[in-house]
PDB file of C-alpha atoms in Angstrom:
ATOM      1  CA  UNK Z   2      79.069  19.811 120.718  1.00 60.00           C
ATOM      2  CA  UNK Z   3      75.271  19.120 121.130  1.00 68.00           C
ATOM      3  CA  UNK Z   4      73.309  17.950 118.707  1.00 73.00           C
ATOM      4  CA  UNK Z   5      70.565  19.761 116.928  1.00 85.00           C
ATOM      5  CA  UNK Z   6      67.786  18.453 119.036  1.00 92.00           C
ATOM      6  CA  UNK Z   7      66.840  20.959 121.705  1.00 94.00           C
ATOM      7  CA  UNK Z   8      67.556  21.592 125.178  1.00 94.00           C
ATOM      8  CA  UNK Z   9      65.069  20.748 127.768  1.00 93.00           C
ATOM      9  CA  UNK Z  10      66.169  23.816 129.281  1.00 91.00           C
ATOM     10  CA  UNK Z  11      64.791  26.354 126.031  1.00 91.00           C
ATOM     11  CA  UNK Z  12      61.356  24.360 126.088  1.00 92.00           C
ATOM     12  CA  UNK Z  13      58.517  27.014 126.234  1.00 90.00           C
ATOM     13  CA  UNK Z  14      56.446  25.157 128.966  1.00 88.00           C
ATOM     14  CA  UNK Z  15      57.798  25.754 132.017  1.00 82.00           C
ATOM     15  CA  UNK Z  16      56.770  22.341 133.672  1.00 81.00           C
ATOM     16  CA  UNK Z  17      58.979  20.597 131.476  1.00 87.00           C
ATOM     17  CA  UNK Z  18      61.481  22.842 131.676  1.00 80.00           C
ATOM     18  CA  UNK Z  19      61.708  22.409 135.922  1.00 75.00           C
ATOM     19  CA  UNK Z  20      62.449  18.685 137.829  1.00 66.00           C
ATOM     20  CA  UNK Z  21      59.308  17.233 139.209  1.00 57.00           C
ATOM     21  CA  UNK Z  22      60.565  17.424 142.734  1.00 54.00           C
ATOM     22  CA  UNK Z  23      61.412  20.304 143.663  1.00 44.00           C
ATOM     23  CA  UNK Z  24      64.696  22.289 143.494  1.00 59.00           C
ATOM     24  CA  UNK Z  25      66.886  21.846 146.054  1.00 64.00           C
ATOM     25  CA  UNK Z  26      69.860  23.987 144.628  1.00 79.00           C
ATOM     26  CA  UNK Z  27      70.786  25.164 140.785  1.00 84.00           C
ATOM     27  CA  UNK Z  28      73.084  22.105 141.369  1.00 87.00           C
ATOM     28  CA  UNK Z  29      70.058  19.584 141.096  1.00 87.00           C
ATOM     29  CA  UNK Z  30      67.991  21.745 138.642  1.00 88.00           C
ATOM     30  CA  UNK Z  31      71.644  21.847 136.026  1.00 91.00           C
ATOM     31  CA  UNK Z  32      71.971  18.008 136.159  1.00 92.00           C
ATOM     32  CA  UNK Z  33      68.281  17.390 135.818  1.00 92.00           C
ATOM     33  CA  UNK Z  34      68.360  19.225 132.172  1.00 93.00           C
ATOM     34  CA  UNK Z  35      71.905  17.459 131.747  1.00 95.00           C
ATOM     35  CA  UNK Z  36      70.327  14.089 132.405  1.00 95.00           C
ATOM     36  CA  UNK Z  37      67.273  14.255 130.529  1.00 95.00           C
ATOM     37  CA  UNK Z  38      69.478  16.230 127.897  1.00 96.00           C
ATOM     38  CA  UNK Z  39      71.583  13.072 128.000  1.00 97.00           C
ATOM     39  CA  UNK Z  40      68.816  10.461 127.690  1.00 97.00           C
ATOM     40  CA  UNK Z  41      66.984  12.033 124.868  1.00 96.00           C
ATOM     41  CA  UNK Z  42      69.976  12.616 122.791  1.00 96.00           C
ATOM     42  CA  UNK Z  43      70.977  16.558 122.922  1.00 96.00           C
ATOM     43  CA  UNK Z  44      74.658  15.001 123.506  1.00 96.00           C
ATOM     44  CA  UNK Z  45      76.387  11.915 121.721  1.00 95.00           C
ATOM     45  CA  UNK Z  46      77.266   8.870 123.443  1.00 96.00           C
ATOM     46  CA  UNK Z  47      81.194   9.331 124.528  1.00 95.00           C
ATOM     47  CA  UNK Z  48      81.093  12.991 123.835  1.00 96.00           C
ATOM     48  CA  UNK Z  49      83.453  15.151 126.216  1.00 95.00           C
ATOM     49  CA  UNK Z  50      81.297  16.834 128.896  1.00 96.00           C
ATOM     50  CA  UNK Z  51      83.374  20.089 128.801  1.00 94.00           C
ATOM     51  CA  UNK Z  52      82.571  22.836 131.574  1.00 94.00           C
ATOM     52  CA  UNK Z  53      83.501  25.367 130.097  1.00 94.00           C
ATOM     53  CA  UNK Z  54      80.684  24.716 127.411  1.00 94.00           C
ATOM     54  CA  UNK Z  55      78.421  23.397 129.770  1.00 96.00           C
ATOM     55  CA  UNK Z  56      78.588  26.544 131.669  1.00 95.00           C
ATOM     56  CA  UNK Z  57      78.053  28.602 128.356  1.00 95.00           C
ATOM     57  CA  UNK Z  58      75.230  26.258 127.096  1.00 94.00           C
ATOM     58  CA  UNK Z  59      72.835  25.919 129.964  1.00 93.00           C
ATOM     59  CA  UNK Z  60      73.999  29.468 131.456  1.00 92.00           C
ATOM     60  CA  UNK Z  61      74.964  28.507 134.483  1.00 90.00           C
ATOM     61  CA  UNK Z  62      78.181  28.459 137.379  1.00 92.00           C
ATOM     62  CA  UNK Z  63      81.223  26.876 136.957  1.00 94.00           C
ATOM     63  CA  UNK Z  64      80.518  25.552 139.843  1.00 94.00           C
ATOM     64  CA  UNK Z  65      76.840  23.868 139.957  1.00 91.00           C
ATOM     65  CA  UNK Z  66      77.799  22.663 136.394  1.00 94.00           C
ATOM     66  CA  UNK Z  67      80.634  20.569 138.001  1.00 94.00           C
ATOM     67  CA  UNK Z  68      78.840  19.994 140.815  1.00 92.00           C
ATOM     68  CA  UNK Z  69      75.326  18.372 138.639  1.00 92.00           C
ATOM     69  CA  UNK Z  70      78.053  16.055 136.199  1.00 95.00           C
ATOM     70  CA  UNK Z  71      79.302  14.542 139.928  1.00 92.00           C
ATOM     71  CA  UNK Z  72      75.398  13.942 140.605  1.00 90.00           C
ATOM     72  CA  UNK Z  73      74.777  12.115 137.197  1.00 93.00           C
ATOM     73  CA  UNK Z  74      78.226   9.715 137.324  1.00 91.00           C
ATOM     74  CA  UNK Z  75      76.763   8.151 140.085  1.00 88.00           C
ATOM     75  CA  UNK Z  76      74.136   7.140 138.080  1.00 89.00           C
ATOM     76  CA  UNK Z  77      75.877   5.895 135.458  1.00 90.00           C
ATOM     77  CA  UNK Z  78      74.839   8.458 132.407  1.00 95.00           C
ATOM     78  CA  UNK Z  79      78.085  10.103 132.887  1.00 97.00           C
ATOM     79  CA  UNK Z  80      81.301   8.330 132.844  1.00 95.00           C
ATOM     80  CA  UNK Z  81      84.907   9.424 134.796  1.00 91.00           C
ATOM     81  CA  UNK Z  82      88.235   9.055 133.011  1.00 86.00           C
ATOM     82  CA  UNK Z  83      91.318   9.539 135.254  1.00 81.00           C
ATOM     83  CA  UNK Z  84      92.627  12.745 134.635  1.00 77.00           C
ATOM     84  CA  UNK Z  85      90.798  13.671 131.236  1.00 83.00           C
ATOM     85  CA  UNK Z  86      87.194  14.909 133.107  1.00 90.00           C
ATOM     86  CA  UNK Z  87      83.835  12.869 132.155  1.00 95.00           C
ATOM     87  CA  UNK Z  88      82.056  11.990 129.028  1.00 96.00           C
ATOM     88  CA  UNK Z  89      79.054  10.776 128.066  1.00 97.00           C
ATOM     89  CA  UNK Z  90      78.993   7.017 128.620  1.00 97.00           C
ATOM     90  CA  UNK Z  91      79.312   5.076 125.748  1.00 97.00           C
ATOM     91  CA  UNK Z  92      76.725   2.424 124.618  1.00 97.00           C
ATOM     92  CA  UNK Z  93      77.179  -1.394 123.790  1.00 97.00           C
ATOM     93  CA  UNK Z  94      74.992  -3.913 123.007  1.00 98.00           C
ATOM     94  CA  UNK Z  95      76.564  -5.827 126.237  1.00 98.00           C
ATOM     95  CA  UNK Z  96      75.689  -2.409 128.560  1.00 98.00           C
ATOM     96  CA  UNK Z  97      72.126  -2.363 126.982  1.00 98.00           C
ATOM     97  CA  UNK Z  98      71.561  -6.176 127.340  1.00 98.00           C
ATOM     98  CA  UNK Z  99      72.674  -5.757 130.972  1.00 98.00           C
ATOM     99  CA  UNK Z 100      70.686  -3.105 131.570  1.00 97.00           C
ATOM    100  CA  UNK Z 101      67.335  -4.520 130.775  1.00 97.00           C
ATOM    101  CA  UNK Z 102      67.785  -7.455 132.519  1.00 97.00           C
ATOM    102  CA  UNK Z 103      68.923  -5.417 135.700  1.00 98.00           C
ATOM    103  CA  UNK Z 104      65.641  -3.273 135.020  1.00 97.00           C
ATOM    104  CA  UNK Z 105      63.327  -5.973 134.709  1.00 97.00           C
ATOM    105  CA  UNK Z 106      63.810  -7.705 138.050  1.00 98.00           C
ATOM    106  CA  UNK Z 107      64.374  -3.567 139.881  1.00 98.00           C
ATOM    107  CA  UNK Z 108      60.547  -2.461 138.491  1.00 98.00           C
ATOM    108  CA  UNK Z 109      59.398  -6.125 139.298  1.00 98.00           C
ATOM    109  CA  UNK Z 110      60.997  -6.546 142.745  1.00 98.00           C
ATOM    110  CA  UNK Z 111      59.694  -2.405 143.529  1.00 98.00           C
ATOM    111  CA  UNK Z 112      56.125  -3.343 142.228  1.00 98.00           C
ATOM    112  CA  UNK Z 113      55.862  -6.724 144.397  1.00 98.00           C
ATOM    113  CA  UNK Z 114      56.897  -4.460 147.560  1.00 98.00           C
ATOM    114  CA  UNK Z 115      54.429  -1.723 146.715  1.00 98.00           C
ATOM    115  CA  UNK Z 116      51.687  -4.324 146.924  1.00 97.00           C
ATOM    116  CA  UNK Z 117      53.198  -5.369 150.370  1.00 97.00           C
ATOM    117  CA  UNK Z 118      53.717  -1.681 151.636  1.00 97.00           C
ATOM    118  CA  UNK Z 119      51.565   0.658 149.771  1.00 97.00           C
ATOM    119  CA  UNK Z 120      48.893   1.870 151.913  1.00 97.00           C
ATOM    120  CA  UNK Z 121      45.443   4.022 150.839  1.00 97.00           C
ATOM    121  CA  UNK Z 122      46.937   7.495 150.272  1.00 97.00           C
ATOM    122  CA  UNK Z 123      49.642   5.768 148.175  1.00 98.00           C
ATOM    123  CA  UNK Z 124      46.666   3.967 145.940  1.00 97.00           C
ATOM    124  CA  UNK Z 125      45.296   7.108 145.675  1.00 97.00           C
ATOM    125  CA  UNK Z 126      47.703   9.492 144.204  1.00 97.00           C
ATOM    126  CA  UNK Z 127      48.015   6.329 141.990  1.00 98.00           C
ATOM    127  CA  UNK Z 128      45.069   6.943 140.995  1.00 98.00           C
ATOM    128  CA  UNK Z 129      45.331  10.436 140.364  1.00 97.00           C
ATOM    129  CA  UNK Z 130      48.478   9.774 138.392  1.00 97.00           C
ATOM    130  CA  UNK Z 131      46.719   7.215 136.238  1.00 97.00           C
ATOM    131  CA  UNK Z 132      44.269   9.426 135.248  1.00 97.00           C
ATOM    132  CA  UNK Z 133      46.885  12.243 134.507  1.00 95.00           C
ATOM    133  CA  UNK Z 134      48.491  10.136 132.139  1.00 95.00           C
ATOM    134  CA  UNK Z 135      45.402   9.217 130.172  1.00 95.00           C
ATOM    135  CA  UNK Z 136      44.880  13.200 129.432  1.00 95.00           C
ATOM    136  CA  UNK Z 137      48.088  13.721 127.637  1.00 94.00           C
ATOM    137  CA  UNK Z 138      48.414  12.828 124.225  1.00 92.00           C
ATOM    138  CA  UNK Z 139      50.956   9.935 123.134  1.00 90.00           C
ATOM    139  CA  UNK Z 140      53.869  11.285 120.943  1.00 90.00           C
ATOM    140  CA  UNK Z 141      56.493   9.494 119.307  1.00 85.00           C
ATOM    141  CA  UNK Z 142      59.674  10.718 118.684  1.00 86.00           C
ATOM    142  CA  UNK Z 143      59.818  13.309 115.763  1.00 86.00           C
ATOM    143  CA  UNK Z 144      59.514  17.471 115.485  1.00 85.00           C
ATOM    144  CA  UNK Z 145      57.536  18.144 118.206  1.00 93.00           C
ATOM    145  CA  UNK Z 146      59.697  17.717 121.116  1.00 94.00           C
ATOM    146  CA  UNK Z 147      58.273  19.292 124.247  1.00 95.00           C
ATOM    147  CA  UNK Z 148      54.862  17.045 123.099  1.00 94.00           C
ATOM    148  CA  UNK Z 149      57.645  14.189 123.437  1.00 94.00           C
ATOM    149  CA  UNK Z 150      58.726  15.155 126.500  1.00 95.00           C
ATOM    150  CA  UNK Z 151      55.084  15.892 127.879  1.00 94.00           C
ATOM    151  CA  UNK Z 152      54.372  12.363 127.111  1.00 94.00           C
ATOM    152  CA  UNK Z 153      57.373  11.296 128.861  1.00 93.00           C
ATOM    153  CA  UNK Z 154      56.883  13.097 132.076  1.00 93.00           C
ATOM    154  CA  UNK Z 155      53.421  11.922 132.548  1.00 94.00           C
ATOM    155  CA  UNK Z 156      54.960   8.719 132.143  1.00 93.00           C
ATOM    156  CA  UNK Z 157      57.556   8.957 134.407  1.00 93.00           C
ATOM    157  CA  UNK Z 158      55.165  10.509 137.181  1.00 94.00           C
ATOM    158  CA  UNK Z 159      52.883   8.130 136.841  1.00 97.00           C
ATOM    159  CA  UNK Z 160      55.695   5.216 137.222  1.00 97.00           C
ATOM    160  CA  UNK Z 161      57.809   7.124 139.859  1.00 96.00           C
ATOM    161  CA  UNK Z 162      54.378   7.022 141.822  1.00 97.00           C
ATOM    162  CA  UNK Z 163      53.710   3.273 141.641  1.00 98.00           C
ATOM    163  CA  UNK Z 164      57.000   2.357 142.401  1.00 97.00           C
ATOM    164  CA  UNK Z 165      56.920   4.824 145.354  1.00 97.00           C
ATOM    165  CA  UNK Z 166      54.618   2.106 147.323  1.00 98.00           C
ATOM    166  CA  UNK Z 167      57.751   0.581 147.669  1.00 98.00           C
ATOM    167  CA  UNK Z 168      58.959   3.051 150.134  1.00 97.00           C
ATOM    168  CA  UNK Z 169      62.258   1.710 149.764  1.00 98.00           C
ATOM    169  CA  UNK Z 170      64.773   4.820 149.075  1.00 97.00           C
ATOM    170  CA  UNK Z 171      67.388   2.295 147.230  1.00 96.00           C
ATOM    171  CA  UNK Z 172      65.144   0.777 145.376  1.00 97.00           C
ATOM    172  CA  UNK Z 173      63.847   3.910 143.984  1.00 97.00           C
ATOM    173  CA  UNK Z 174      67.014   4.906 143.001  1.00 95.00           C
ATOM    174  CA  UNK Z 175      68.365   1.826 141.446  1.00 96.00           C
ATOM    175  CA  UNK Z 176      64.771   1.890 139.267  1.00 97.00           C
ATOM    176  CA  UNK Z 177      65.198   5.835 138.677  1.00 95.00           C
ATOM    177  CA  UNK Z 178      68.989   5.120 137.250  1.00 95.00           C
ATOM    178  CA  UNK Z 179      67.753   2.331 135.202  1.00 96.00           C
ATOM    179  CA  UNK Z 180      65.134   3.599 133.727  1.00 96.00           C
ATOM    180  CA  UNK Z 181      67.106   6.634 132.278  1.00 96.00           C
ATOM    181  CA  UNK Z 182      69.895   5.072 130.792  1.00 97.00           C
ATOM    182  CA  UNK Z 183      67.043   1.920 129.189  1.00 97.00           C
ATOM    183  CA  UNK Z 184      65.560   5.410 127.831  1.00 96.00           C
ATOM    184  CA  UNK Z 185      68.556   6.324 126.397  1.00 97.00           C
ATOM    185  CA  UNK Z 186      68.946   2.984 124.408  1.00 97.00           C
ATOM    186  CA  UNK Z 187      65.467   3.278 122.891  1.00 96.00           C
ATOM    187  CA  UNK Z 188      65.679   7.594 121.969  1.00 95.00           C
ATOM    188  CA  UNK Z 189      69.120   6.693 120.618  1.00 96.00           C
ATOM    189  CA  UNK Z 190      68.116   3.364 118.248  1.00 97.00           C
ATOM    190  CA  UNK Z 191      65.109   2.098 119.003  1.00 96.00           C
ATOM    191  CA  UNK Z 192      62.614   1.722 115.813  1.00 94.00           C
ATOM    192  CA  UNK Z 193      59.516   2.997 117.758  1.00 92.00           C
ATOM    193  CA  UNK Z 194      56.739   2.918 115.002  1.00 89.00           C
ATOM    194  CA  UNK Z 195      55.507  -0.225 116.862  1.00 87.00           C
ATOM    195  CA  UNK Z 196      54.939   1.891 119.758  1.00 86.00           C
ATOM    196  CA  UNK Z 197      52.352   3.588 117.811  1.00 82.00           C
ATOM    197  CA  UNK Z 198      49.440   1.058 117.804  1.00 86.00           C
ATOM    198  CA  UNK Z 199      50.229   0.326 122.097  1.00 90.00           C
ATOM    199  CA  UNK Z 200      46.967   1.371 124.195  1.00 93.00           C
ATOM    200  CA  UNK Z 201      48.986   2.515 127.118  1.00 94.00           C
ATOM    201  CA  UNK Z 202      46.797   3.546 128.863  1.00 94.00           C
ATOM    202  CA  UNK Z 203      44.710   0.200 129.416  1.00 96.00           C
ATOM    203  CA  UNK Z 204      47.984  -1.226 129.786  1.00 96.00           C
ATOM    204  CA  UNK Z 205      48.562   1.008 133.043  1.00 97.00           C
ATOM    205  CA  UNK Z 206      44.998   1.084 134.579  1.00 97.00           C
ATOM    206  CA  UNK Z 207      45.413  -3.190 134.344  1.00 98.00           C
ATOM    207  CA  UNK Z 208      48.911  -2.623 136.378  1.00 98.00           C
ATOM    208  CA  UNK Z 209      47.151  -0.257 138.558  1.00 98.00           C
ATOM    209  CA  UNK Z 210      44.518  -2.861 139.256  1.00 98.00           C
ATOM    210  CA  UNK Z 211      46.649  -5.770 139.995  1.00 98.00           C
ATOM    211  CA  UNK Z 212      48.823  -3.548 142.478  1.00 97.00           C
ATOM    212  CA  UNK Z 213      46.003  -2.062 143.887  1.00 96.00           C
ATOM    213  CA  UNK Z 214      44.158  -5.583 144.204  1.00 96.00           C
ATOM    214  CA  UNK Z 215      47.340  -7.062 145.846  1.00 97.00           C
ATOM    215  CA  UNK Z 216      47.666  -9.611 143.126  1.00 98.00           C
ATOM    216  CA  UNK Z 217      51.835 -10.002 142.416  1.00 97.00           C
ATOM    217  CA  UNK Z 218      50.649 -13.087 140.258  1.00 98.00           C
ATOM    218  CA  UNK Z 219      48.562 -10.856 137.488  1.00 98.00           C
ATOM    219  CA  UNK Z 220      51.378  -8.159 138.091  1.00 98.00           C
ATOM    220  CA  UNK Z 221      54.437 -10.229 136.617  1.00 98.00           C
ATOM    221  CA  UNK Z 222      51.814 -11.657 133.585  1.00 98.00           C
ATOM    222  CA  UNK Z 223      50.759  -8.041 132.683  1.00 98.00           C
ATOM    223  CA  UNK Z 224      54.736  -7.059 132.844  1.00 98.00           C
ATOM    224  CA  UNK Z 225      55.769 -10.489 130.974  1.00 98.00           C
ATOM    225  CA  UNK Z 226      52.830  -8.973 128.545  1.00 97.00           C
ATOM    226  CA  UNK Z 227      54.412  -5.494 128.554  1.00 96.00           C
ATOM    227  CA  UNK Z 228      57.795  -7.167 127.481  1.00 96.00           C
ATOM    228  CA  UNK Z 229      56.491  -9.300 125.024  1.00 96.00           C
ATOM    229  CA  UNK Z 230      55.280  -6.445 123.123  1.00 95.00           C
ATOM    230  CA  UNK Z 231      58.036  -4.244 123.414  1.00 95.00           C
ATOM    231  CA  UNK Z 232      60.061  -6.728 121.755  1.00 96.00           C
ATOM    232  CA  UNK Z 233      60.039  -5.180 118.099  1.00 96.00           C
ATOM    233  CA  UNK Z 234      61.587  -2.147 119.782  1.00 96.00           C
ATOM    234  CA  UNK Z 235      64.097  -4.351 121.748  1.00 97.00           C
ATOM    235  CA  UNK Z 236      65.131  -6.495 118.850  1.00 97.00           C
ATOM    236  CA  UNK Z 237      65.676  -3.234 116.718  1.00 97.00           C
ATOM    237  CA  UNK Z 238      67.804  -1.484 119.680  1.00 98.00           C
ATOM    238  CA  UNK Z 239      70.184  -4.535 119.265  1.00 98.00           C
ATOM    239  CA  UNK Z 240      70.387  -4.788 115.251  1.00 98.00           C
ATOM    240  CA  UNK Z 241      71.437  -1.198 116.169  1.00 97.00           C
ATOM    241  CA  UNK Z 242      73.851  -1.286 118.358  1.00 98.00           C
ATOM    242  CA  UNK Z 243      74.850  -4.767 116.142  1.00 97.00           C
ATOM    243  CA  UNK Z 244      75.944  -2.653 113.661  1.00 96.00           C
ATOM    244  CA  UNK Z 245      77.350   0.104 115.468  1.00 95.00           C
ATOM    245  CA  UNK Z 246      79.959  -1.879 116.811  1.00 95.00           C
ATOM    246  CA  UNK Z 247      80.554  -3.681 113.467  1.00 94.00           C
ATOM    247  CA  UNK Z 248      81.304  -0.439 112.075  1.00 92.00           C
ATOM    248  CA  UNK Z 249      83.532   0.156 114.607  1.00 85.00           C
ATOM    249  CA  UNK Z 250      85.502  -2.747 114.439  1.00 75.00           C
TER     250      UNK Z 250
END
């Protein structure tokens, strides 16, 4: 069963509440709440993605329901076991260390072709993205969850934006699949007090100005700087999942 933290899809604000693109089909809008559901921790790691309660708890078809879990096993957020349905995938301090590395060189090899294919109306919705950002108020994880998830979005628009230069439709998947399930890690175990004292926001306009200014050299120092100081929450996520598995063992 879910978890006490709330569905995206009973949040009050109705931005959050639809994807950013819009809806092709309820198909797409049911596995958008199911992924973000998934990433922020409304369901556990492993759990048993049953239709029959999926149907019941986001009030939907049998049939888009089924349909949305297909979308999100592709990504990787949703595991298939031969005749027993899907789960939630599991974690593992090998999957998480895998995924950041994968992640790392996806953002850095979509950023380097944004500054080799994004042209002006690109920079500017950059721009206007940037500035988005800046307006909404940083929130760490706690009670306030659609201020969480506010946050988030403007985050993740902002991003999805920049990496858009790319124009490269795989790439912008790969980084889209990544993203969520490094997400995941961090809702699930990161200690993100650290995150606290981060000016974000300079750290984005300085991104913004070495894509922009067509400089991959400042790009890949600002991200080396982005990773060094993300490393409290990194090195937490792993004592984590360190222990996790020791307990299971």
């Amino acid at each position: 069963m879910p978890t006490n933290i709330p569905s995206i899809s009973s949040f009050e604000d109705e931005r959050l509440r639809l994807p950013r693109t819009a809806l092709s089909s309820p198909s797409h809008g049911i596995a958008y709440w199911l992924k973000r559901d998934i990433v922020r921790g409304v369901f556990d790691p492993a759990e048993r993605l049953k239709l029959d309660l999926l149907t019941r708890f986001y009030g939907a078809g049998l049939s888009p329901v089924r349909e949305a879990v297909l979308f999100l096993a592709a990504g990787g957020l949703v595991a298939h076991e031969h005749q027993k349905g899907h789960r939630v995938a599991p974690v593992s301090l090998d999957d998480y260390l895998d995924t950041l590395h994968v992640y790392d060189r996806i953002r850095r090899l979509a950023l380097v072709t944004a500054i080799e294919r994004g042209d002006d109306a690109w920079e500017e919705q950059v721009l206007i993205q940037l500035h988005r950002s800046k307006k909404v108020p940083h929130v760490l994880p706690g009670d306030d969850h659609e201020g969480r998830e506010r946050w988030q979005r403007a985050y993740m628009d902002f991003y999805d934006t920049l990496i858009g230069g790319c124009k490269s439709p795989l790439l912008i998947d790969y980084y889209s699949d990544l993203v969520a399930r490094a997400e995941r890690y961090i809702n699930l175990f990161a200690d993100q007090s650290s995150d606290h004292v981060r000016d974000h926001a300079a750290e984005h306009s300085a991104i913004v100005d070495a894509v922009i200014g067509r400089d991959p050299v400042r790009l890949n120092q600002l991200l080396d700087e982005s990773n060094e100081r993300s490393k409290s929450m990194r090195n937490s996520t792993i004592d984590a999942l360190k222990a996790l598995e020791a307990r299971a063992d």
